[in-house]
XYZ file of C-alpha atoms in Angstrom:
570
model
C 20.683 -68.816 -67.970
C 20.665 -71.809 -65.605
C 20.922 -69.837 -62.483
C 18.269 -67.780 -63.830
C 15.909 -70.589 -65.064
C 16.874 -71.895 -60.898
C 15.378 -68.716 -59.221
C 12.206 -68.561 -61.703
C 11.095 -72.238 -60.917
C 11.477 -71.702 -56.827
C 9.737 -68.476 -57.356
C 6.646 -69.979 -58.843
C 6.462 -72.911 -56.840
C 6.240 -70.740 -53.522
C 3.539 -68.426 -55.193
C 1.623 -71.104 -57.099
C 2.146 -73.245 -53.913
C 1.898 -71.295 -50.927
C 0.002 -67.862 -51.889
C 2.141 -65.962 -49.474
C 5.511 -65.333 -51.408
C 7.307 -67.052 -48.604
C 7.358 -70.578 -47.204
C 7.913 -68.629 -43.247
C 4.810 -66.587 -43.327
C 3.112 -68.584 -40.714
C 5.852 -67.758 -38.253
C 4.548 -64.510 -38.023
C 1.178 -65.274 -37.898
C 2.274 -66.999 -34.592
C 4.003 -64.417 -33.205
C 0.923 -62.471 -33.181
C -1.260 -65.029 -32.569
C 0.590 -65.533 -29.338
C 1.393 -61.969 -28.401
C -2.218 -60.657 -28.900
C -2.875 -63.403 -26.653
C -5.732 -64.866 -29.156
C -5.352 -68.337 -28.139
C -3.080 -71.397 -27.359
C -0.120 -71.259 -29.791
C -0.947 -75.483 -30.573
C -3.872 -74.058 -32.296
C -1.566 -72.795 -35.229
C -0.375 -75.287 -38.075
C 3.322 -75.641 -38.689
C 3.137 -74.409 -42.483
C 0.668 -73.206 -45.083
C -2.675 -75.534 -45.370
C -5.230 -75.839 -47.427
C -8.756 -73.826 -45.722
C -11.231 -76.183 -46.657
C -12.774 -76.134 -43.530
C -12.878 -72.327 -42.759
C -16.207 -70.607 -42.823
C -15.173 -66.871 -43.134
C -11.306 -66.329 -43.840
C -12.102 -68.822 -46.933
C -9.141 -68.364 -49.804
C -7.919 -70.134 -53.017
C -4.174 -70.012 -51.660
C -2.767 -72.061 -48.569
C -3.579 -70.711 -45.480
C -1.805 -70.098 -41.944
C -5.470 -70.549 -40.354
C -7.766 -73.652 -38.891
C -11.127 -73.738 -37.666
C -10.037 -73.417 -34.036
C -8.278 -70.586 -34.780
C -10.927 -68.924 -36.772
C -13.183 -69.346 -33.731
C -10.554 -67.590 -31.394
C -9.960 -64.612 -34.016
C -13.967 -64.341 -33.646
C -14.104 -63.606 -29.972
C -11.057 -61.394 -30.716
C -12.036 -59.500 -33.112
C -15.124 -59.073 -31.073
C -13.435 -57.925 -28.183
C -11.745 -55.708 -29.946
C -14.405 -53.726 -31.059
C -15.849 -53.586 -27.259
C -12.658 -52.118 -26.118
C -12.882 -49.710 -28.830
C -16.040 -48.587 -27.824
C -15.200 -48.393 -24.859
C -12.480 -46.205 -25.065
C -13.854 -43.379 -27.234
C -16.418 -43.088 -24.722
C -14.112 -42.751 -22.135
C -13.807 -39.111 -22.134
C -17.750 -38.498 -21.989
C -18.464 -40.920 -19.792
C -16.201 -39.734 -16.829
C -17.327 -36.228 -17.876
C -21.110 -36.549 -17.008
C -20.087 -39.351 -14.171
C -17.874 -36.415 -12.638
C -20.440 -33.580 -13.196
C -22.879 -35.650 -11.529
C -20.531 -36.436 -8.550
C -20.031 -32.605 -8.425
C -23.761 -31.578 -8.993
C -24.742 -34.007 -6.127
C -21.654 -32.538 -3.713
C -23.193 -28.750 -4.484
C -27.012 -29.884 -3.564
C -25.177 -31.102 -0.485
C -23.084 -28.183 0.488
C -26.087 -25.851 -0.349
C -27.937 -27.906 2.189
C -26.003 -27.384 4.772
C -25.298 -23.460 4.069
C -28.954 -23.454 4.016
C -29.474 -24.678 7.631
C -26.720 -23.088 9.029
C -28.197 -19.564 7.743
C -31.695 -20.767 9.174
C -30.708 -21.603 12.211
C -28.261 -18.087 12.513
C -30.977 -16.096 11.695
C -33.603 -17.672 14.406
C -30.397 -17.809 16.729
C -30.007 -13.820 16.230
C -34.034 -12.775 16.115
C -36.009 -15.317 17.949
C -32.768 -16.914 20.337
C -35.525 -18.001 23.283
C -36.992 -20.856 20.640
C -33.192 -21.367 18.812
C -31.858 -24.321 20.291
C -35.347 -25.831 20.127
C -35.739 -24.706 16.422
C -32.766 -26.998 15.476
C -34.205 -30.390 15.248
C -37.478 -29.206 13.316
C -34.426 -27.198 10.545
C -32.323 -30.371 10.129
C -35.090 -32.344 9.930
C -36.222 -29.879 7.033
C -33.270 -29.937 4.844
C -32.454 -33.223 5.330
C -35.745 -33.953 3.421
C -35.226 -31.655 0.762
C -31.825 -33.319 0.357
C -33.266 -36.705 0.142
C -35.792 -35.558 -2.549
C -33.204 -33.571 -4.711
C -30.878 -36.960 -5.006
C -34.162 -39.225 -5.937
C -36.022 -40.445 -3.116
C -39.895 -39.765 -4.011
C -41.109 -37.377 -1.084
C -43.921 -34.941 -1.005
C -42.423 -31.610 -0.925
C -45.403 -30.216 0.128
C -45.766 -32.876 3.253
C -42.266 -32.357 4.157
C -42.697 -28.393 4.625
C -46.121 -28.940 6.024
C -44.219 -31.175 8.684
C -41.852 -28.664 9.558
C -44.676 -25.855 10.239
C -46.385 -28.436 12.418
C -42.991 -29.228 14.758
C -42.052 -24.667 14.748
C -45.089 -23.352 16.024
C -45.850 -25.242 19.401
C -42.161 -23.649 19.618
C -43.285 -19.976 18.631
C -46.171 -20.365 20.816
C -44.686 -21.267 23.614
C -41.873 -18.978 23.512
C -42.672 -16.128 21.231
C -47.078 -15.721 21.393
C -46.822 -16.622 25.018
C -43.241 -16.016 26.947
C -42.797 -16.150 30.601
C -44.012 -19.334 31.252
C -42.745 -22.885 31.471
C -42.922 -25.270 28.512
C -46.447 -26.525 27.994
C -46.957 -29.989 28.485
C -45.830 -32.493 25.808
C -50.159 -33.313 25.504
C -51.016 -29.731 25.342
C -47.706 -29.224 22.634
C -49.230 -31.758 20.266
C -52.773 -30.092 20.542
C -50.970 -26.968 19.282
C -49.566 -28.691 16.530
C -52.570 -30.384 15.228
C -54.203 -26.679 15.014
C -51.552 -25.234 12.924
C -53.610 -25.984 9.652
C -56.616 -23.918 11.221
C -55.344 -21.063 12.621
C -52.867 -21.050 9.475
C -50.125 -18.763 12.086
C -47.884 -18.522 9.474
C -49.616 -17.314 6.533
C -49.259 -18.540 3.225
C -45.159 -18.804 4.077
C -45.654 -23.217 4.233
C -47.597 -23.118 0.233
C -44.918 -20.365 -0.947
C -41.900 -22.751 0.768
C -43.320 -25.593 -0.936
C -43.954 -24.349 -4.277
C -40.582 -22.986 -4.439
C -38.895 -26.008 -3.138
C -40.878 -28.102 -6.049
C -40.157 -25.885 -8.651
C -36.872 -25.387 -8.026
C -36.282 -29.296 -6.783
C -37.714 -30.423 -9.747
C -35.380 -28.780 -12.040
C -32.579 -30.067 -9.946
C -33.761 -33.618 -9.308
C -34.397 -33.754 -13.473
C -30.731 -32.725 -14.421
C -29.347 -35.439 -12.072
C -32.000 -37.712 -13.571
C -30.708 -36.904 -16.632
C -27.412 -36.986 -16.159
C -27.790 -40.603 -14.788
C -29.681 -41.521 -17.698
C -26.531 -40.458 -20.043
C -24.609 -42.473 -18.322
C -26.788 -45.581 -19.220
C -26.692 -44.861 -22.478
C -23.464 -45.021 -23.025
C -23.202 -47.718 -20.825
C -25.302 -49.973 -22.745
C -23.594 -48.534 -26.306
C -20.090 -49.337 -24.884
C -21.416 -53.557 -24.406
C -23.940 -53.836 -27.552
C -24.434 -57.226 -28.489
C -23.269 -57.768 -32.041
C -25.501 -59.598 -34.727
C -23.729 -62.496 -36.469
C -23.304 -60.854 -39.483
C -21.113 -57.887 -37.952
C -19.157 -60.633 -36.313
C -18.224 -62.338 -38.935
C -17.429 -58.893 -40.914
C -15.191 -57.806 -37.665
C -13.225 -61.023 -38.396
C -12.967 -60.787 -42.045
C -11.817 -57.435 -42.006
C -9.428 -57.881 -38.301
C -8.007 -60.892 -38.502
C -8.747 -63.177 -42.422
C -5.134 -61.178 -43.731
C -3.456 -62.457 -40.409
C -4.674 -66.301 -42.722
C -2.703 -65.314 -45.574
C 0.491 -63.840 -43.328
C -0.494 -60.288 -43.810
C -0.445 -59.014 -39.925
C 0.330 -55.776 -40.814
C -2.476 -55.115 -43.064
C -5.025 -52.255 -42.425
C -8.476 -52.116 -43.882
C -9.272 -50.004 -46.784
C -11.304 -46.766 -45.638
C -13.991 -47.436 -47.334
C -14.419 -50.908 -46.547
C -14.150 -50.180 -43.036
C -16.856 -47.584 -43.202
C -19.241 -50.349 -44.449
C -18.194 -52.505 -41.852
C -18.338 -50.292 -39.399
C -21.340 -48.199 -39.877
C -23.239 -51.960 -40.999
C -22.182 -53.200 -37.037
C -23.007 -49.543 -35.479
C -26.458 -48.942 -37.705
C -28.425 -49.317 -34.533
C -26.187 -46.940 -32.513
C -26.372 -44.149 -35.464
C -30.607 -43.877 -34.524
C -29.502 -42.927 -31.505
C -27.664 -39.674 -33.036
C -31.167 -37.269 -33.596
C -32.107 -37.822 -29.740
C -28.160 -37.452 -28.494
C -28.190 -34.279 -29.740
C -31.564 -33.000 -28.926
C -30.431 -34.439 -25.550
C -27.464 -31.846 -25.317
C -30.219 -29.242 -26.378
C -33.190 -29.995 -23.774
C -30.213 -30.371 -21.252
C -29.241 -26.387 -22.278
C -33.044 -25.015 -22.493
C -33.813 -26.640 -18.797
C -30.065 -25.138 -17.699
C -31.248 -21.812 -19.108
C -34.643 -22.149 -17.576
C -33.199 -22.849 -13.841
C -33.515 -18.961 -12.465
C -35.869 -16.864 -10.167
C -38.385 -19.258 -9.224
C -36.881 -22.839 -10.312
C -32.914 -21.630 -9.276
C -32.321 -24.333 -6.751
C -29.553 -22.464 -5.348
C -31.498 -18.467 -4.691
C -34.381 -20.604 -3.188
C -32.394 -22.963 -0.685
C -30.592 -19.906 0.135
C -33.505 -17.670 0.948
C -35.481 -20.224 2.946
C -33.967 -18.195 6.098
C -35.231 -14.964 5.095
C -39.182 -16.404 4.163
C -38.651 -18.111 7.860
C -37.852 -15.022 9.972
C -40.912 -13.441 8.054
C -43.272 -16.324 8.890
C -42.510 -16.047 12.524
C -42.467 -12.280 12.711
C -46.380 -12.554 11.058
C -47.274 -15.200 13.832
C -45.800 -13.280 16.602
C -47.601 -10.278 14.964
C -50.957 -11.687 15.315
C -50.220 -13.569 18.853
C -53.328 -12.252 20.411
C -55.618 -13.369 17.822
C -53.533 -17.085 17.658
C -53.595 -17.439 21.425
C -57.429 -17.080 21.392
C -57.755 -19.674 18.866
C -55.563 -22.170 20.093
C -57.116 -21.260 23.687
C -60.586 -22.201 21.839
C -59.641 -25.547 20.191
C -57.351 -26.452 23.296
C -58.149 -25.035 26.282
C -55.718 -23.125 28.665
C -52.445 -24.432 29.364
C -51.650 -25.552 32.649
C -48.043 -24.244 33.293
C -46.150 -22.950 36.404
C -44.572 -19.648 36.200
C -40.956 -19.944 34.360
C -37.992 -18.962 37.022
C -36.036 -16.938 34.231
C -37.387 -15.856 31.309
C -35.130 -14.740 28.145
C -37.049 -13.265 26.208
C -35.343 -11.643 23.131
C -36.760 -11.054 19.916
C -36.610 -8.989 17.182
C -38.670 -8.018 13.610
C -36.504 -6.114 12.037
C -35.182 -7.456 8.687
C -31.784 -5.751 9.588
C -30.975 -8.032 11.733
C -30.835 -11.036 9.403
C -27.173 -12.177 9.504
C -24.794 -13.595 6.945
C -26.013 -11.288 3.814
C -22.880 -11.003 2.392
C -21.742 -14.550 2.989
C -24.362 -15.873 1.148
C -24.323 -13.197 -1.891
C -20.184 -14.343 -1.658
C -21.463 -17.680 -2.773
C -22.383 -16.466 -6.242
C -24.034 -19.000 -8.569
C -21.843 -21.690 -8.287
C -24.378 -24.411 -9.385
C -25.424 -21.939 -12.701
C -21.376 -21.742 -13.283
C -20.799 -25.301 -12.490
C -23.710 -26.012 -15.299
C -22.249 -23.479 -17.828
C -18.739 -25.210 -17.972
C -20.599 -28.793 -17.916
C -22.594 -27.877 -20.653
C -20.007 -26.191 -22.803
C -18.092 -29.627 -22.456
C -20.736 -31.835 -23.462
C -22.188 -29.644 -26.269
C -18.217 -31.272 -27.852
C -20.017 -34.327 -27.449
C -23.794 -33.861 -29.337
C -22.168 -35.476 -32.483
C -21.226 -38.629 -30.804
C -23.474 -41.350 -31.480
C -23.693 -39.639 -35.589
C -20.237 -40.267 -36.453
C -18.455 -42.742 -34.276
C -18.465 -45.119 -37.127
C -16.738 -42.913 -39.114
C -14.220 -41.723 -35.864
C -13.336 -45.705 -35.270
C -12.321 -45.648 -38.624
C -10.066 -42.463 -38.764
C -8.462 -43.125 -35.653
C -7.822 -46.635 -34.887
C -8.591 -48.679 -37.819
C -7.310 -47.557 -41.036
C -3.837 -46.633 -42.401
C -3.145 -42.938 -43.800
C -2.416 -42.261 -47.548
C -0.302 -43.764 -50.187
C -0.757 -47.232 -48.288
C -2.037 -50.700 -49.602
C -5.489 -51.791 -48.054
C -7.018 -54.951 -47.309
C -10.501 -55.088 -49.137
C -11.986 -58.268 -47.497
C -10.211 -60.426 -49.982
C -6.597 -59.579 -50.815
C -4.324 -56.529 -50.627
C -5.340 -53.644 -53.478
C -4.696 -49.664 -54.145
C -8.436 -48.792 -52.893
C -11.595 -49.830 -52.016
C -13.978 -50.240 -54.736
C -17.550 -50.877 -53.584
C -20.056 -48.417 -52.951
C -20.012 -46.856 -49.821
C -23.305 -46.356 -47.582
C -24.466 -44.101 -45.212
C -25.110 -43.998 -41.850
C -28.224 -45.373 -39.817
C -30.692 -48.912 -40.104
C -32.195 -47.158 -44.087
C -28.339 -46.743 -45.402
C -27.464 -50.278 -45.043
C -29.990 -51.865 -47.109
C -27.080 -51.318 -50.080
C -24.272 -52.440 -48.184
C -21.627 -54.898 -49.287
C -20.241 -56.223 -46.581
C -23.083 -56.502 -43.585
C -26.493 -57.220 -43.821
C -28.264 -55.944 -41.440
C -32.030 -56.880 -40.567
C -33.014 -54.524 -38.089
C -32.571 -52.481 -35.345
C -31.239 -53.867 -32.077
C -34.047 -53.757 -29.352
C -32.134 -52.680 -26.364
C -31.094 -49.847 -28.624
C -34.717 -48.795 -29.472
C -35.282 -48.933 -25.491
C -33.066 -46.245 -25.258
C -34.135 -44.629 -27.497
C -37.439 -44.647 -25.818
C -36.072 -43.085 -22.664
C -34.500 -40.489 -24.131
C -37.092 -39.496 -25.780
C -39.063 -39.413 -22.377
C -37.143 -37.239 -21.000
C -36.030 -35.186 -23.473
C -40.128 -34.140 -22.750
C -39.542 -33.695 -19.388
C -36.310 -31.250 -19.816
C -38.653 -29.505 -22.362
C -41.116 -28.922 -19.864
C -43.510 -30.933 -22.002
C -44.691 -33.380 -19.463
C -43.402 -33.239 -15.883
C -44.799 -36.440 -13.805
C -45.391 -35.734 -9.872
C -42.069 -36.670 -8.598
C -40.046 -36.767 -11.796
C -39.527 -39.892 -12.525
C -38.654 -42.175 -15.459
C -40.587 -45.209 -13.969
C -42.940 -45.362 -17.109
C -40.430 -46.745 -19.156
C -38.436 -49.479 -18.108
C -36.569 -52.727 -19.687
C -38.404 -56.055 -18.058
C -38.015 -57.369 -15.109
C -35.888 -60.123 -16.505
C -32.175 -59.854 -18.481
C -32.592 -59.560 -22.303
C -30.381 -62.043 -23.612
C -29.499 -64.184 -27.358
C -28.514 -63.351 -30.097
C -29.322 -59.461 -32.389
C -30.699 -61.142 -35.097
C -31.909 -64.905 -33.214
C -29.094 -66.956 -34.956
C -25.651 -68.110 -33.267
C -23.555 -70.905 -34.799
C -20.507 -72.566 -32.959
C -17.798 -70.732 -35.209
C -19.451 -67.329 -33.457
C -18.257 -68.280 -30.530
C -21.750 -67.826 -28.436
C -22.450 -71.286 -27.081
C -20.463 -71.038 -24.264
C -17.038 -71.959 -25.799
C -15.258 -69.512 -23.193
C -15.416 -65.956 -24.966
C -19.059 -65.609 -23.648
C -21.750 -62.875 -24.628
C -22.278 -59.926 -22.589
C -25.217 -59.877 -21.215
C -27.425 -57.209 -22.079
C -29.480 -55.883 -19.127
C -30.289 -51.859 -19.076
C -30.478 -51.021 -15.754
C -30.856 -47.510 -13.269
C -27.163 -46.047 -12.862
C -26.068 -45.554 -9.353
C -24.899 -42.191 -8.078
C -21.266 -42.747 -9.206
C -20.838 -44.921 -12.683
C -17.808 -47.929 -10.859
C -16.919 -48.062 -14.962
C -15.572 -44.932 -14.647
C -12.030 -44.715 -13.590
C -8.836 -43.202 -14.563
C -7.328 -39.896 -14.840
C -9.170 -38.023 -17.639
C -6.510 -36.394 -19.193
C -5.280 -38.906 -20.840
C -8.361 -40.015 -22.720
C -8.958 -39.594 -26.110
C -11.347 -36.844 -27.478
C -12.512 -38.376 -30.810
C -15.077 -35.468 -31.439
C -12.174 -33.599 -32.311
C -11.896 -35.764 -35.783
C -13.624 -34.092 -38.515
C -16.488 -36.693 -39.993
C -15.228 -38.917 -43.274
C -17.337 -37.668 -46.432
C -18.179 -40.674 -48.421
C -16.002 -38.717 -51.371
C -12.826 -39.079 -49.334
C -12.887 -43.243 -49.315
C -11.564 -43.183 -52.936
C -7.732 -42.729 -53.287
C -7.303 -43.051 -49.416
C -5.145 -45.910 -49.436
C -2.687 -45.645 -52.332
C 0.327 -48.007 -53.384
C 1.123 -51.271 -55.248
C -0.428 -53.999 -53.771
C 0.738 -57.605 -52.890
C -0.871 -59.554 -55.380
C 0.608 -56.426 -58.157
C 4.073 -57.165 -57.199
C 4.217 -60.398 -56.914
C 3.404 -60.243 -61.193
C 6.415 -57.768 -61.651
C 8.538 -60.633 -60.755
C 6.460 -63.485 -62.571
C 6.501 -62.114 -65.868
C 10.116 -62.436 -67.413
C 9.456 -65.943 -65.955
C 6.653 -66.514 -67.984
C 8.209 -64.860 -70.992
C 11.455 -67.382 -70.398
C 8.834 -70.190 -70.267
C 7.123 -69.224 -73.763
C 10.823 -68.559 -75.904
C 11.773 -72.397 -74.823
């Protein structure tokens, strides 16, 4: 009976005392206070304290926690939640950043095919003008390069340029051969008349129109590829409103307090947490996936006339046939050009190689180019089928943080905010700014700005891959952030235990700006990254009976009892 009466009195004096059930507990709080790296280990009391002074991990019992350390589980439990953004976009990101590497490299290599057919086929039908011809070509594609990867060029002064510099050259050799080159004055006359004696026929509008239709298509999917990019560039930094802080500590890092390190949040009152801090990010789900859809119907829309690829390819075989109609008519162009310029004064040529030919037959590398397939159309296929994996992103990441990283499986205990229990109690919202008007655990006040700027640009140019409103040179200009950085606080308050007046952890600053070619976030071998649209979606019906068990506070009464029983029968 003694040794009994021995072992009830210690154990009540280190529940009633401490709260933890052992007098050690903080020694594990500072083992992962210092592995985590969450601060300087003098931070950390030697034993159990009262938490007067706390502002979120508040509790009846003795704590392991002070205000400094509070402050440092802040920014950590903040950072945490960036890196966990961060990493289940991983996989998306470096898909679209990849795809528009690849996109770019194919405009590019398509470029160069281009010219090289060009200036093969006026090498093979029209040699005496070839190496002349060159310049003008390179000059050509070059431009059409520059406007396919953003820069705002008329297509139809770019191909009206490259008319002007060919026909002094099919003039001179091709309307009238035999002669020496006409002088450089008499060469820029002939130029400037191009426009009224229109030599080539309506082969400059038809280039151009093709060019823009098909350019546009192509210069929109890299604008909108770029544009995905930002978006989830500014989703993986969004600045976090004071009240989702302070949940993201209660919930991370307010068990670590009471010694519970191991502890996992209940699934339900994770949800709440989670889709309270991610509201914002959930309006972003309708125009995500409509998005993935516009990105399809424009995909599907790029053949005949607007495929980039048939056009660039075919500019060779709409040359040969502009210069074959000029030479055609050379009698009637000479006599104009004679009329507006006067006759050339040229000395008879010493050689003269004259070698020409119409015939369509003639037109090299046929089968090379058919050999090229539709490599951009199957590049955009298997692009598409991998982000159409993706359309449910922004809807249920929330719920995938949850699943994946946050939460323990079945038949496990579960920190509800306040202690250890079976299961989460408390209602369970929905997703979206409208859901969490009823939610327990964050209040939130409205939707993040920076978020509804996004929102704003994908809506633009959702339009614009719908066909809905194309602007002149396809550009996303009419919507745009400020000049300056939008900075401070979600909802306009800060206080020192947050962390945000410059204590060290530091805000991210929130600027949306135009992504570059190649995203420099995006590194790392992509086959390691995890896919977290794989995850089926957690129904609200699942939360109860997810985390099952006896809990802390339940055991620790199994062994107070016959205590309390001894106590009454003295």
């Amino acid at each position: 009976m003694g040794a009994l009466w021995t072992n009830c009195v210690f154990l009540l004096a280190c529940c009633c005392g401490s709260g933890f059930g052992s007098p050690n507990r903080c020694d594990e709080v500072r083992k992962v206070f210092q592995l985590r790296q969450i601060g300087p280990i003098q931070l950390l009391p030697i034993s159990p304290r009262p938490g007067s002074d706390l502002q979120v991990c508040m509790s009846k019992n003795l704590t392991c926690c002070t205000k400094k350390m509070e402050e440092k589980y802040q920014l950590a439990a903040r950072r945490d939640i960036q890196n966990l953004l961060q990493m289940s976009s991983t996989s998306i990101k470096f898909l679209i950043a990849r795809n528009v590497a690849a996109f770019q490299e194919t405009f590019e290599v398509l470029m160069r095919q281009a010219e090289n057919h060009t200036n093969a086929v006026l090498q093979e039908s029209y040699r005496s003008m070839a190496d002349q011809a060159v310049g003008p070509v390179r000059e050509l594609f070059t431009d059409i390069g520059l406007f396919l990867l953003g820069s705002e060029l008329s297509v139809d002064d770019l191909v009206q340029r490259f008319f002007d510099a060919l026909f002094p050259l099919v003039y001179n050799h091709l309307i009238n051969p035999g002669l020496s080159d006409i002088s450089p004055g008499y060469a820029e006359c002939v130029r400037s008349s191009r426009r009224d004696v229109r030599p080539f026929g309506g082969a400059p509008g038809l280039l151009a129109d093709q060019i823009s239709r098909s350019g546009v298509s192509g210069k929109l999917l890299l604008q909108a590829l770029h544009l995905g990019i930002e978006v989830i560039n500014t989703t993986d930094h969004l600045q976090l409103s004071r009240e989702c802080r302070r949940a993201l500590l209660k919930m991370h890092y307010c068990p670590h307090c009471q010694g519970l390190t191991q502890s996992k949040p209940c699934m339900g009152y994770c949800l709440n947490v989670m889709r309270g801090c991610l509201a914002s990010m959930a309006e972003i789900d309708t125009h995500w996936r409509e998005f993935v859809r516009s990105l399809e119907g424009l995909s599907a829309r790029m053949h005949g006339p607007q495929d980039l690829e048939q056009v660039l390819l075919g500019v060779h075989t709409l040359l040969h046939d502009a210069v074959g109609q000029a030479q055609k008519n050379g009698p009637r162009l000479s006599a104009q050009v004679h009329k507006l310029c006067g006759p050339p004064s040229r000395k008879p040529a010493q050689s003269a190689n004259i070698q020409h030919s119409n015939s369509r037959e003639s037109i090299p590398l046929t089968a090379a180019i058919r050999a090229s397939g539709d490599s951009l159309a199957v590049r955009r296929r298997e692009f598409l089928n991998s982000l159409r994996h993706y359309r449910t992103y922004y809807g249920g990441l929330a719920d995938q943080l949850c699943v994946s990283e946050l939460v323990f499986g079945d038949g496990m205990s579960c920190w509800n905010g306040t202690d250890m229990v079976k299961s989460y109690t408390l209602r369970v919202v929905g997703n979206g700014i409208k859901a969490q008007s009823a939610n327990p655990e964050v209040k939130v006040k409205e939707a993040d700005p920076v978020i509804n700027q996004i929102i704003d640009k994908l809506k633009h140019i959702n339009q614009l891959l719908q066909g809905k409103s194309i602007p002149k040179l396809g550009s996303l200009d009419q919507i745009e952030t400020g000049s300056g950085d939008v900075e401070g606080q979600y909802s306009g308050d800060c206080d020192d235990e947050d962390g945000c007046g410059g204590s060290g952890g530091g805000e991210v600053k929130r600027k949306v700006s135009r992504v570059s070619k190649m995203n420099p976030d995006v590194t790392g071998d992509h086959k390691h990254h995890h896919h977290y649209h794989h995850h089926p979606p957690v129904e609200d019906s699942e939360v109860e009976g997810r985390s099952r068990g006896l809990g802390l506070t339940g055991a620790i009464w199994v062994l107070i009892l016959p205590c309390l029983h001894m106590l009454l029968a003295l």
